[in-house]
Amino acid sequence: MEDCIFCKIAKGEINSDKVYEDEKFVAFRDINPQAPVHILIIPKVHIPKLCDTEDANLLGEMILIANKIAEKENIKDRGYRIVINTNREAGQSVDHLHLHLLGGRIMKWPPG
Ligand code: AMP
């Protein structure tokens, strides 16, 4: 999608600190990190929100990529959290499906 910032990152039109890429997904460090490790995993295809897809394979692959990156970032055994904010009340600010991978500090519960 033309005006989507994450589509532009996926195409390399906007710089990002990429940590992973394959033919379907890109992962990059969040510009405003909320934890020592804060990485966003996105599909290259433009899907606005979690509730806009029923593609179980795509969603499953995103989680498996998060697992791989957690291992690489040395947070697998310490603990990590994955979050998909969906719609405004949940705090979604970019309308391109993205999974947050957070770790490297003690997480609170319930989340804010
Ligand atoms: P959400 O609020 O769940 O929609 O998450 C959007 C995330 O994208 C926020 O954590 C932002 O800090 C992050 N973000 C926005 N623009 C960029 C960018 N250009 N590069 C990396 N992260 C970004």
PDB file of N, CA, C and O in Angstrom, residues 29-100:
ATOM      1  N   ARG A  29      14.077  -3.476  14.367  1.00  0.00           N
ATOM      2  CA  ARG A  29      13.993  -2.928  15.730  1.00  0.00           C
ATOM      3  C   ARG A  29      13.027  -1.741  15.767  1.00  0.00           C
ATOM      4  O   ARG A  29      13.028  -0.907  14.853  1.00  0.00           O
ATOM      5  N   ASP A  30      12.220  -1.729  16.829  1.00  0.00           N
ATOM      6  CA  ASP A  30      11.267  -0.627  17.000  1.00  0.00           C
ATOM      7  C   ASP A  30      12.030   0.682  17.226  1.00  0.00           C
ATOM      8  O   ASP A  30      13.004   0.726  17.975  1.00  0.00           O
ATOM      9  N   ILE A  31      11.568   1.734  16.585  1.00  0.00           N
ATOM     10  CA  ILE A  31      12.227   3.044  16.666  1.00  0.00           C
ATOM     11  C   ILE A  31      12.086   3.666  18.057  1.00  0.00           C
ATOM     12  O   ILE A  31      12.869   4.534  18.448  1.00  0.00           O
ATOM     13  N   ASN A  32      11.096   3.209  18.819  1.00  0.00           N
ATOM     14  CA  ASN A  32      10.831   3.744  20.164  1.00  0.00           C
ATOM     15  C   ASN A  32      10.711   2.566  21.143  1.00  0.00           C
ATOM     16  O   ASN A  32       9.622   2.238  21.615  1.00  0.00           O
ATOM     17  N   PRO A  33      11.862   1.922  21.432  1.00  0.00           N
ATOM     18  CA  PRO A  33      11.815   0.642  22.142  1.00  0.00           C
ATOM     19  C   PRO A  33      11.257   0.737  23.556  1.00  0.00           C
ATOM     20  O   PRO A  33      11.595   1.650  24.306  1.00  0.00           O
ATOM     21  N   GLN A  34      10.425  -0.216  23.904  1.00  0.00           N
ATOM     22  CA  GLN A  34       9.805  -0.287  25.236  1.00  0.00           C
ATOM     23  C   GLN A  34      10.481  -1.337  26.114  1.00  0.00           C
ATOM     24  O   GLN A  34      10.047  -1.593  27.244  1.00  0.00           O
ATOM     25  N   ALA A  35      11.536  -1.927  25.612  1.00  0.00           N
ATOM     26  CA  ALA A  35      12.309  -2.939  26.347  1.00  0.00           C
ATOM     27  C   ALA A  35      13.668  -3.027  25.660  1.00  0.00           C
ATOM     28  O   ALA A  35      13.800  -2.581  24.511  1.00  0.00           O
ATOM     29  N   PRO A  36      14.691  -3.579  26.344  1.00  0.00           N
ATOM     30  CA  PRO A  36      16.009  -3.682  25.711  1.00  0.00           C
ATOM     31  C   PRO A  36      15.953  -4.385  24.350  1.00  0.00           C
ATOM     32  O   PRO A  36      16.671  -4.013  23.423  1.00  0.00           O
ATOM     33  N   VAL A  37      15.107  -5.412  24.240  1.00  0.00           N
ATOM     34  CA  VAL A  37      14.837  -6.019  22.924  1.00  0.00           C
ATOM     35  C   VAL A  37      13.397  -5.670  22.559  1.00  0.00           C
ATOM     36  O   VAL A  37      12.470  -5.998  23.304  1.00  0.00           O
ATOM     37  N   HIS A  38      13.228  -4.955  21.474  1.00  0.00           N
ATOM     38  CA  HIS A  38      11.874  -4.624  20.994  1.00  0.00           C
ATOM     39  C   HIS A  38      11.923  -4.656  19.463  1.00  0.00           C
ATOM     40  O   HIS A  38      12.436  -3.735  18.815  1.00  0.00           O
ATOM     41  N   ILE A  39      11.403  -5.729  18.925  1.00  0.00           N
ATOM     42  CA  ILE A  39      11.503  -5.994  17.492  1.00  0.00           C
ATOM     43  C   ILE A  39      10.092  -6.166  16.939  1.00  0.00           C
ATOM     44  O   ILE A  39       9.214  -6.753  17.592  1.00  0.00           O
ATOM     45  N   LEU A  40       9.868  -5.622  15.743  1.00  0.00           N
ATOM     46  CA  LEU A  40       8.575  -5.764  15.073  1.00  0.00           C
ATOM     47  C   LEU A  40       8.724  -6.762  13.935  1.00  0.00           C
ATOM     48  O   LEU A  40       9.680  -6.677  13.155  1.00  0.00           O
ATOM     49  N   ILE A  41       7.785  -7.685  13.845  1.00  0.00           N
ATOM     50  CA  ILE A  41       7.772  -8.670  12.766  1.00  0.00           C
ATOM     51  C   ILE A  41       6.540  -8.385  11.917  1.00  0.00           C
ATOM     52  O   ILE A  41       5.416  -8.330  12.446  1.00  0.00           O
ATOM     53  N   ILE A  42       6.761  -8.168  10.623  1.00  0.00           N
ATOM     54  CA  ILE A  42       5.635  -7.819   9.743  1.00  0.00           C
ATOM     55  C   ILE A  42       5.617  -8.704   8.509  1.00  0.00           C
ATOM     56  O   ILE A  42       6.665  -9.141   8.029  1.00  0.00           O
ATOM     57  N   PRO A  43       4.417  -8.959   7.979  1.00  0.00           N
ATOM     58  CA  PRO A  43       4.355  -9.600   6.657  1.00  0.00           C
ATOM     59  C   PRO A  43       4.625  -8.535   5.593  1.00  0.00           C
ATOM     60  O   PRO A  43       4.302  -7.361   5.800  1.00  0.00           O
ATOM     61  N   LYS A  44       5.221  -8.929   4.467  1.00  0.00           N
ATOM     62  CA  LYS A  44       5.464  -7.956   3.391  1.00  0.00           C
ATOM     63  C   LYS A  44       4.152  -7.542   2.738  1.00  0.00           C
ATOM     64  O   LYS A  44       4.010  -6.414   2.291  1.00  0.00           O
ATOM     65  N   VAL A  45       3.193  -8.446   2.715  1.00  0.00           N
ATOM     66  CA  VAL A  45       1.881  -8.127   2.157  1.00  0.00           C
ATOM     67  C   VAL A  45       1.157  -7.191   3.114  1.00  0.00           C
ATOM     68  O   VAL A  45       1.300  -7.312   4.343  1.00  0.00           O
ATOM     69  N   HIS A  46       0.407  -6.239   2.546  1.00  0.00           N
ATOM     70  CA  HIS A  46      -0.281  -5.266   3.402  1.00  0.00           C
ATOM     71  C   HIS A  46      -1.583  -5.851   3.951  1.00  0.00           C
ATOM     72  O   HIS A  46      -2.571  -5.985   3.235  1.00  0.00           O
ATOM     73  N   ILE A  47      -1.559  -6.175   5.243  1.00  0.00           N
ATOM     74  CA  ILE A  47      -2.770  -6.578   5.973  1.00  0.00           C
ATOM     75  C   ILE A  47      -2.917  -5.529   7.073  1.00  0.00           C
ATOM     76  O   ILE A  47      -1.999  -5.376   7.893  1.00  0.00           O
ATOM     77  N   PRO A  48      -4.002  -4.762   7.117  1.00  0.00           N
ATOM     78  CA  PRO A  48      -4.070  -3.666   8.093  1.00  0.00           C
ATOM     79  C   PRO A  48      -4.025  -4.132   9.545  1.00  0.00           C
ATOM     80  O   PRO A  48      -3.308  -3.549  10.357  1.00  0.00           O
ATOM     81  N   LYS A  49      -4.791  -5.188   9.855  1.00  0.00           N
ATOM     82  CA  LYS A  49      -4.952  -5.563  11.274  1.00  0.00           C
ATOM     83  C   LYS A  49      -5.087  -7.069  11.433  1.00  0.00           C
ATOM     84  O   LYS A  49      -5.499  -7.760  10.496  1.00  0.00           O
ATOM     85  N   LEU A  50      -4.851  -7.519  12.653  1.00  0.00           N
ATOM     86  CA  LEU A  50      -4.995  -8.946  12.958  1.00  0.00           C
ATOM     87  C   LEU A  50      -6.382  -9.467  12.559  1.00  0.00           C
ATOM     88  O   LEU A  50      -6.510 -10.557  11.997  1.00  0.00           O
ATOM     89  N   CYS A  51      -7.410  -8.661  12.817  1.00  0.00           N
ATOM     90  CA  CYS A  51      -8.776  -9.119  12.543  1.00  0.00           C
ATOM     91  C   CYS A  51      -9.126  -9.086  11.054  1.00  0.00           C
ATOM     92  O   CYS A  51     -10.240  -9.458  10.667  1.00  0.00           O
ATOM     93  N   ASP A  52      -8.172  -8.667  10.203  1.00  0.00           N
ATOM     94  CA  ASP A  52      -8.428  -8.639   8.764  1.00  0.00           C
ATOM     95  C   ASP A  52      -7.926  -9.892   8.064  1.00  0.00           C
ATOM     96  O   ASP A  52      -8.006  -9.973   6.832  1.00  0.00           O
ATOM     97  N   THR A  53      -7.358 -10.825   8.805  1.00  0.00           N
ATOM     98  CA  THR A  53      -6.843 -12.030   8.152  1.00  0.00           C
ATOM     99  C   THR A  53      -7.323 -13.298   8.839  1.00  0.00           C
ATOM    100  O   THR A  53      -7.550 -13.307  10.055  1.00  0.00           O
ATOM    101  N   GLU A  54      -7.511 -14.343   8.011  1.00  0.00           N
ATOM    102  CA  GLU A  54      -7.792 -15.672   8.565  1.00  0.00           C
ATOM    103  C   GLU A  54      -6.692 -16.630   8.122  1.00  0.00           C
ATOM    104  O   GLU A  54      -6.880 -17.848   8.110  1.00  0.00           O
ATOM    105  N   ASP A  55      -5.556 -16.046   7.735  1.00  0.00           N
ATOM    106  CA  ASP A  55      -4.451 -16.855   7.216  1.00  0.00           C
ATOM    107  C   ASP A  55      -3.646 -17.423   8.400  1.00  0.00           C
ATOM    108  O   ASP A  55      -2.700 -16.806   8.899  1.00  0.00           O
ATOM    109  N   ALA A  56      -4.055 -18.607   8.818  1.00  0.00           N
ATOM    110  CA  ALA A  56      -3.439 -19.229   9.997  1.00  0.00           C
ATOM    111  C   ALA A  56      -1.960 -19.533   9.754  1.00  0.00           C
ATOM    112  O   ALA A  56      -1.140 -19.438  10.682  1.00  0.00           O
ATOM    113  N   ASN A  57      -1.601 -19.875   8.514  1.00  0.00           N
ATOM    114  CA  ASN A  57      -0.191 -20.166   8.232  1.00  0.00           C
ATOM    115  C   ASN A  57       0.662 -18.917   8.415  1.00  0.00           C
ATOM    116  O   ASN A  57       1.721 -18.968   9.044  1.00  0.00           O
ATOM    117  N   LEU A  58       0.176 -17.821   7.864  1.00  0.00           N
ATOM    118  CA  LEU A  58       0.924 -16.563   7.962  1.00  0.00           C
ATOM    119  C   LEU A  58       1.099 -16.169   9.434  1.00  0.00           C
ATOM    120  O   LEU A  58       2.206 -15.823   9.879  1.00  0.00           O
ATOM    121  N   LEU A  59       0.023 -16.275  10.203  1.00  0.00           N
ATOM    122  CA  LEU A  59       0.100 -15.888  11.621  1.00  0.00           C
ATOM    123  C   LEU A  59       1.024 -16.822  12.390  1.00  0.00           C
ATOM    124  O   LEU A  59       1.812 -16.382  13.234  1.00  0.00           O
ATOM    125  N   GLY A  60       0.937 -18.100  12.079  1.00  0.00           N
ATOM    126  CA  GLY A  60       1.809 -19.077  12.738  1.00  0.00           C
ATOM    127  C   GLY A  60       3.267 -18.831  12.404  1.00  0.00           C
ATOM    128  O   GLY A  60       4.138 -18.909  13.280  1.00  0.00           O
ATOM    129  N   GLU A  61       3.530 -18.501  11.145  1.00  0.00           N
ATOM    130  CA  GLU A  61       4.918 -18.234  10.739  1.00  0.00           C
ATOM    131  C   GLU A  61       5.481 -17.018  11.480  1.00  0.00           C
ATOM    132  O   GLU A  61       6.650 -17.004  11.866  1.00  0.00           O
ATOM    133  N   MET A  62       4.637 -16.001  11.673  1.00  0.00           N
ATOM    134  CA  MET A  62       5.110 -14.811  12.402  1.00  0.00           C
ATOM    135  C   MET A  62       5.546 -15.191  13.815  1.00  0.00           C
ATOM    136  O   MET A  62       6.564 -14.708  14.318  1.00  0.00           O
ATOM    137  N   ILE A  63       4.789 -16.053  14.447  1.00  0.00           N
ATOM    138  CA  ILE A  63       5.140 -16.460  15.819  1.00  0.00           C
ATOM    139  C   ILE A  63       6.419 -17.301  15.821  1.00  0.00           C
ATOM    140  O   ILE A  63       7.287 -17.138  16.689  1.00  0.00           O
ATOM    141  N   LEU A  64       6.560 -18.164  14.820  1.00  0.00           N
ATOM    142  CA  LEU A  64       7.776 -18.986  14.767  1.00  0.00           C
ATOM    143  C   LEU A  64       9.012 -18.133  14.498  1.00  0.00           C
ATOM    144  O   LEU A  64      10.094 -18.406  15.038  1.00  0.00           O
ATOM    145  N   ILE A  65       8.843 -17.088  13.693  1.00  0.00           N
ATOM    146  CA  ILE A  65       9.968 -16.161  13.464  1.00  0.00           C
ATOM    147  C   ILE A  65      10.317 -15.453  14.779  1.00  0.00           C
ATOM    148  O   ILE A  65      11.491 -15.271  15.114  1.00  0.00           O
ATOM    149  N   ALA A  66       9.294 -15.075  15.541  1.00  0.00           N
ATOM    150  CA  ALA A  66       9.549 -14.446  16.848  1.00  0.00           C
ATOM    151  C   ALA A  66      10.367 -15.393  17.735  1.00  0.00           C
ATOM    152  O   ALA A  66      11.311 -14.963  18.411  1.00  0.00           O
ATOM    153  N   ASN A  67      10.019 -16.657  17.726  1.00  0.00           N
ATOM    154  CA  ASN A  67      10.779 -17.641  18.527  1.00  0.00           C
ATOM    155  C   ASN A  67      12.247 -17.676  18.103  1.00  0.00           C
ATOM    156  O   ASN A  67      13.146 -17.690  18.947  1.00  0.00           O
ATOM    157  N   LYS A  68      12.470 -17.691  16.780  1.00  0.00           N
ATOM    158  CA  LYS A  68      13.845 -17.751  16.275  1.00  0.00           C
ATOM    159  C   LYS A  68      14.635 -16.515  16.686  1.00  0.00           C
ATOM    160  O   LYS A  68      15.789 -16.592  17.100  1.00  0.00           O
ATOM    161  N   ILE A  69      13.986 -15.351  16.550  1.00  0.00           N
ATOM    162  CA  ILE A  69      14.685 -14.107  16.882  1.00  0.00           C
ATOM    163  C   ILE A  69      14.943 -14.042  18.387  1.00  0.00           C
ATOM    164  O   ILE A  69      16.011 -13.599  18.826  1.00  0.00           O
ATOM    165  N   ALA A  70      13.986 -14.515  19.185  1.00  0.00           N
ATOM    166  CA  ALA A  70      14.172 -14.526  20.645  1.00  0.00           C
ATOM    167  C   ALA A  70      15.430 -15.324  21.008  1.00  0.00           C
ATOM    168  O   ALA A  70      16.205 -14.938  21.890  1.00  0.00           O
ATOM    169  N   GLU A  71      15.637 -16.410  20.307  1.00  0.00           N
ATOM    170  CA  GLU A  71      16.828 -17.236  20.557  1.00  0.00           C
ATOM    171  C   GLU A  71      18.089 -16.455  20.188  1.00  0.00           C
ATOM    172  O   GLU A  71      19.049 -16.395  20.955  1.00  0.00           O
ATOM    173  N   LYS A  72      18.058 -15.838  19.005  1.00  0.00           N
ATOM    174  CA  LYS A  72      19.220 -15.066  18.528  1.00  0.00           C
ATOM    175  C   LYS A  72      19.537 -13.890  19.447  1.00  0.00           C
ATOM    176  O   LYS A  72      20.697 -13.504  19.607  1.00  0.00           O
ATOM    177  N   GLU A  73      18.505 -13.295  20.019  1.00  0.00           N
ATOM    178  CA  GLU A  73      18.676 -12.108  20.880  1.00  0.00           C
ATOM    179  C   GLU A  73      18.945 -12.490  22.337  1.00  0.00           C
ATOM    180  O   GLU A  73      18.986 -11.626  23.217  1.00  0.00           O
ATOM    181  N   ASN A  74      19.065 -13.810  22.582  1.00  0.00           N
ATOM    182  CA  ASN A  74      19.382 -14.318  23.932  1.00  0.00           C
ATOM    183  C   ASN A  74      18.316 -13.988  24.981  1.00  0.00           C
ATOM    184  O   ASN A  74      18.641 -13.718  26.143  1.00  0.00           O
ATOM    185  N   ILE A  75      17.057 -13.979  24.568  1.00  0.00           N
ATOM    186  CA  ILE A  75      15.982 -13.768  25.544  1.00  0.00           C
ATOM    187  C   ILE A  75      15.084 -14.998  25.652  1.00  0.00           C
ATOM    188  O   ILE A  75      14.131 -15.002  26.429  1.00  0.00           O
ATOM    189  N   LYS A  76      15.402 -16.037  24.873  1.00  0.00           N
ATOM    190  CA  LYS A  76      14.531 -17.221  24.838  1.00  0.00           C
ATOM    191  C   LYS A  76      14.352 -17.815  26.246  1.00  0.00           C
ATOM    192  O   LYS A  76      13.221 -18.049  26.677  1.00  0.00           O
ATOM    193  N   ASP A  77      15.447 -18.003  26.950  1.00  0.00           N
ATOM    194  CA  ASP A  77      15.351 -18.672  28.252  1.00  0.00           C
ATOM    195  C   ASP A  77      14.974 -17.713  29.381  1.00  0.00           C
ATOM    196  O   ASP A  77      14.341 -18.116  30.348  1.00  0.00           O
ATOM    197  N   ARG A  78      15.361 -16.450  29.228  1.00  0.00           N
ATOM    198  CA  ARG A  78      15.016 -15.458  30.262  1.00  0.00           C
ATOM    199  C   ARG A  78      13.527 -15.147  30.238  1.00  0.00           C
ATOM    200  O   ARG A  78      12.893 -14.973  31.273  1.00  0.00           O
ATOM    201  N   GLY A  79      12.977 -15.024  29.039  1.00  0.00           N
ATOM    202  CA  GLY A  79      11.555 -14.720  28.891  1.00  0.00           C
ATOM    203  C   GLY A  79      11.327 -13.634  27.868  1.00  0.00           C
ATOM    204  O   GLY A  79      12.158 -12.726  27.723  1.00  0.00           O
ATOM    205  N   TYR A  80      10.240 -13.754  27.152  1.00  0.00           N
ATOM    206  CA  TYR A  80       9.887 -12.740  26.164  1.00  0.00           C
ATOM    207  C   TYR A  80       8.378 -12.707  26.009  1.00  0.00           C
ATOM    208  O   TYR A  80       7.668 -13.612  26.442  1.00  0.00           O
ATOM    209  N   ARG A  81       7.925 -11.600  25.443  1.00  0.00           N
ATOM    210  CA  ARG A  81       6.486 -11.413  25.276  1.00  0.00           C
ATOM    211  C   ARG A  81       6.213 -11.037  23.833  1.00  0.00           C
ATOM    212  O   ARG A  81       6.961 -10.246  23.247  1.00  0.00           O
ATOM    213  N   ILE A  82       5.143 -11.599  23.264  1.00  0.00           N
ATOM    214  CA  ILE A  82       4.719 -11.163  21.934  1.00  0.00           C
ATOM    215  C   ILE A  82       3.345 -10.506  22.070  1.00  0.00           C
ATOM    216  O   ILE A  82       2.493 -10.963  22.839  1.00  0.00           O
ATOM    217  N   VAL A  83       3.183  -9.413  21.328  1.00  0.00           N
ATOM    218  CA  VAL A  83       1.977  -8.591  21.433  1.00  0.00           C
ATOM    219  C   VAL A  83       1.539  -8.192  20.032  1.00  0.00           C
ATOM    220  O   VAL A  83       2.382  -7.813  19.206  1.00  0.00           O
ATOM    221  N   ILE A  84       0.247  -8.281  19.779  1.00  0.00           N
ATOM    222  CA  ILE A  84      -0.301  -7.720  18.533  1.00  0.00           C
ATOM    223  C   ILE A  84      -1.430  -6.774  18.932  1.00  0.00           C
ATOM    224  O   ILE A  84      -2.539  -7.218  19.264  1.00  0.00           O
ATOM    225  N   ASN A  85      -1.136  -5.481  18.981  1.00  0.00           N
ATOM    226  CA  ASN A  85      -2.170  -4.496  19.285  1.00  0.00           C
ATOM    227  C   ASN A  85      -3.137  -4.429  18.107  1.00  0.00           C
ATOM    228  O   ASN A  85      -2.701  -4.325  16.954  1.00  0.00           O
ATOM    229  N   THR A  86      -4.416  -4.489  18.415  1.00  0.00           N
ATOM    230  CA  THR A  86      -5.418  -4.520  17.343  1.00  0.00           C
ATOM    231  C   THR A  86      -6.495  -3.475  17.606  1.00  0.00           C
ATOM    232  O   THR A  86      -7.201  -3.545  18.620  1.00  0.00           O
ATOM    233  N   ASN A  87      -6.538  -2.513  16.719  1.00  0.00           N
ATOM    234  CA  ASN A  87      -7.488  -1.388  16.782  1.00  0.00           C
ATOM    235  C   ASN A  87      -7.118  -0.394  17.886  1.00  0.00           C
ATOM    236  O   ASN A  87      -6.179  -0.618  18.660  1.00  0.00           O
ATOM    237  N   ARG A  88      -7.840   0.695  17.932  1.00  0.00           N
ATOM    238  CA  ARG A  88      -7.402   1.880  18.683  1.00  0.00           C
ATOM    239  C   ARG A  88      -7.298   1.658  20.187  1.00  0.00           C
ATOM    240  O   ARG A  88      -6.328   2.072  20.812  1.00  0.00           O
ATOM    241  N   GLU A  89      -8.305   1.055  20.792  1.00  0.00           N
ATOM    242  CA  GLU A  89      -8.264   0.922  22.270  1.00  0.00           C
ATOM    243  C   GLU A  89      -7.113   0.031  22.732  1.00  0.00           C
ATOM    244  O   GLU A  89      -6.680   0.120  23.879  1.00  0.00           O
ATOM    245  N   ALA A  90      -6.650  -0.816  21.856  1.00  0.00           N
ATOM    246  CA  ALA A  90      -5.504  -1.667  22.200  1.00  0.00           C
ATOM    247  C   ALA A  90      -4.182  -0.956  21.919  1.00  0.00           C
ATOM    248  O   ALA A  90      -3.120  -1.483  22.241  1.00  0.00           O
ATOM    249  N   GLY A  91      -4.265   0.211  21.292  1.00  0.00           N
ATOM    250  CA  GLY A  91      -3.045   0.987  21.061  1.00  0.00           C
ATOM    251  C   GLY A  91      -2.422   0.814  19.698  1.00  0.00           C
ATOM    252  O   GLY A  91      -1.273   1.218  19.492  1.00  0.00           O
ATOM    253  N   GLN A  92      -3.158   0.231  18.737  1.00  0.00           N
ATOM    254  CA  GLN A  92      -2.569   0.088  17.395  1.00  0.00           C
ATOM    255  C   GLN A  92      -2.434   1.465  16.754  1.00  0.00           C
ATOM    256  O   GLN A  92      -3.418   2.203  16.620  1.00  0.00           O
ATOM    257  N   SER A  93      -1.203   1.820  16.389  1.00  0.00           N
ATOM    258  CA  SER A  93      -0.964   3.132  15.791  1.00  0.00           C
ATOM    259  C   SER A  93      -0.525   3.044  14.338  1.00  0.00           C
ATOM    260  O   SER A  93      -0.568   4.042  13.624  1.00  0.00           O
ATOM    261  N   VAL A  94      -0.088   1.875  13.896  1.00  0.00           N
ATOM    262  CA  VAL A  94       0.294   1.686  12.490  1.00  0.00           C
ATOM    263  C   VAL A  94      -0.605   0.597  11.911  1.00  0.00           C
ATOM    264  O   VAL A  94      -0.639  -0.534  12.419  1.00  0.00           O
ATOM    265  N   ASP A  95      -1.318   0.961  10.849  1.00  0.00           N
ATOM    266  CA  ASP A  95      -2.285   0.022  10.278  1.00  0.00           C
ATOM    267  C   ASP A  95      -1.640  -0.907   9.240  1.00  0.00           C
ATOM    268  O   ASP A  95      -1.967  -0.873   8.038  1.00  0.00           O
ATOM    269  N   HIS A  96      -0.690  -1.667   9.716  1.00  0.00           N
ATOM    270  CA  HIS A  96      -0.077  -2.759   8.938  1.00  0.00           C
ATOM    271  C   HIS A  96       0.257  -3.812   9.986  1.00  0.00           C
ATOM    272  O   HIS A  96       1.034  -3.522  10.921  1.00  0.00           O
ATOM    273  N   LEU A  97      -0.341  -4.980   9.858  1.00  0.00           N
ATOM    274  CA  LEU A  97      -0.177  -6.044  10.864  1.00  0.00           C
ATOM    275  C   LEU A  97       1.282  -6.156  11.331  1.00  0.00           C
ATOM    276  O   LEU A  97       2.185  -6.265  10.498  1.00  0.00           O
ATOM    277  N   HIS A  98       1.491  -6.138  12.639  1.00  0.00           N
ATOM    278  CA  HIS A  98       2.847  -6.299  13.176  1.00  0.00           C
ATOM    279  C   HIS A  98       2.782  -6.963  14.542  1.00  0.00           C
ATOM    280  O   HIS A  98       1.883  -6.700  15.342  1.00  0.00           O
ATOM    281  N   LEU A  99       3.757  -7.788  14.765  1.00  0.00           N
ATOM    282  CA  LEU A  99       3.882  -8.488  16.041  1.00  0.00           C
ATOM    283  C   LEU A  99       5.073  -7.882  16.784  1.00  0.00           C
ATOM    284  O   LEU A  99       6.168  -7.781  16.223  1.00  0.00           O
ATOM    285  N   HIS A 100       4.835  -7.434  18.017  1.00  0.00           N
ATOM    286  CA  HIS A 100       5.927  -6.925  18.843  1.00  0.00           C
ATOM    287  C   HIS A 100       6.580  -8.104  19.564  1.00  0.00           C
ATOM    288  O   HIS A 100       5.887  -8.910  20.199  1.00  0.00           O
TER     289      HIS A 100
END
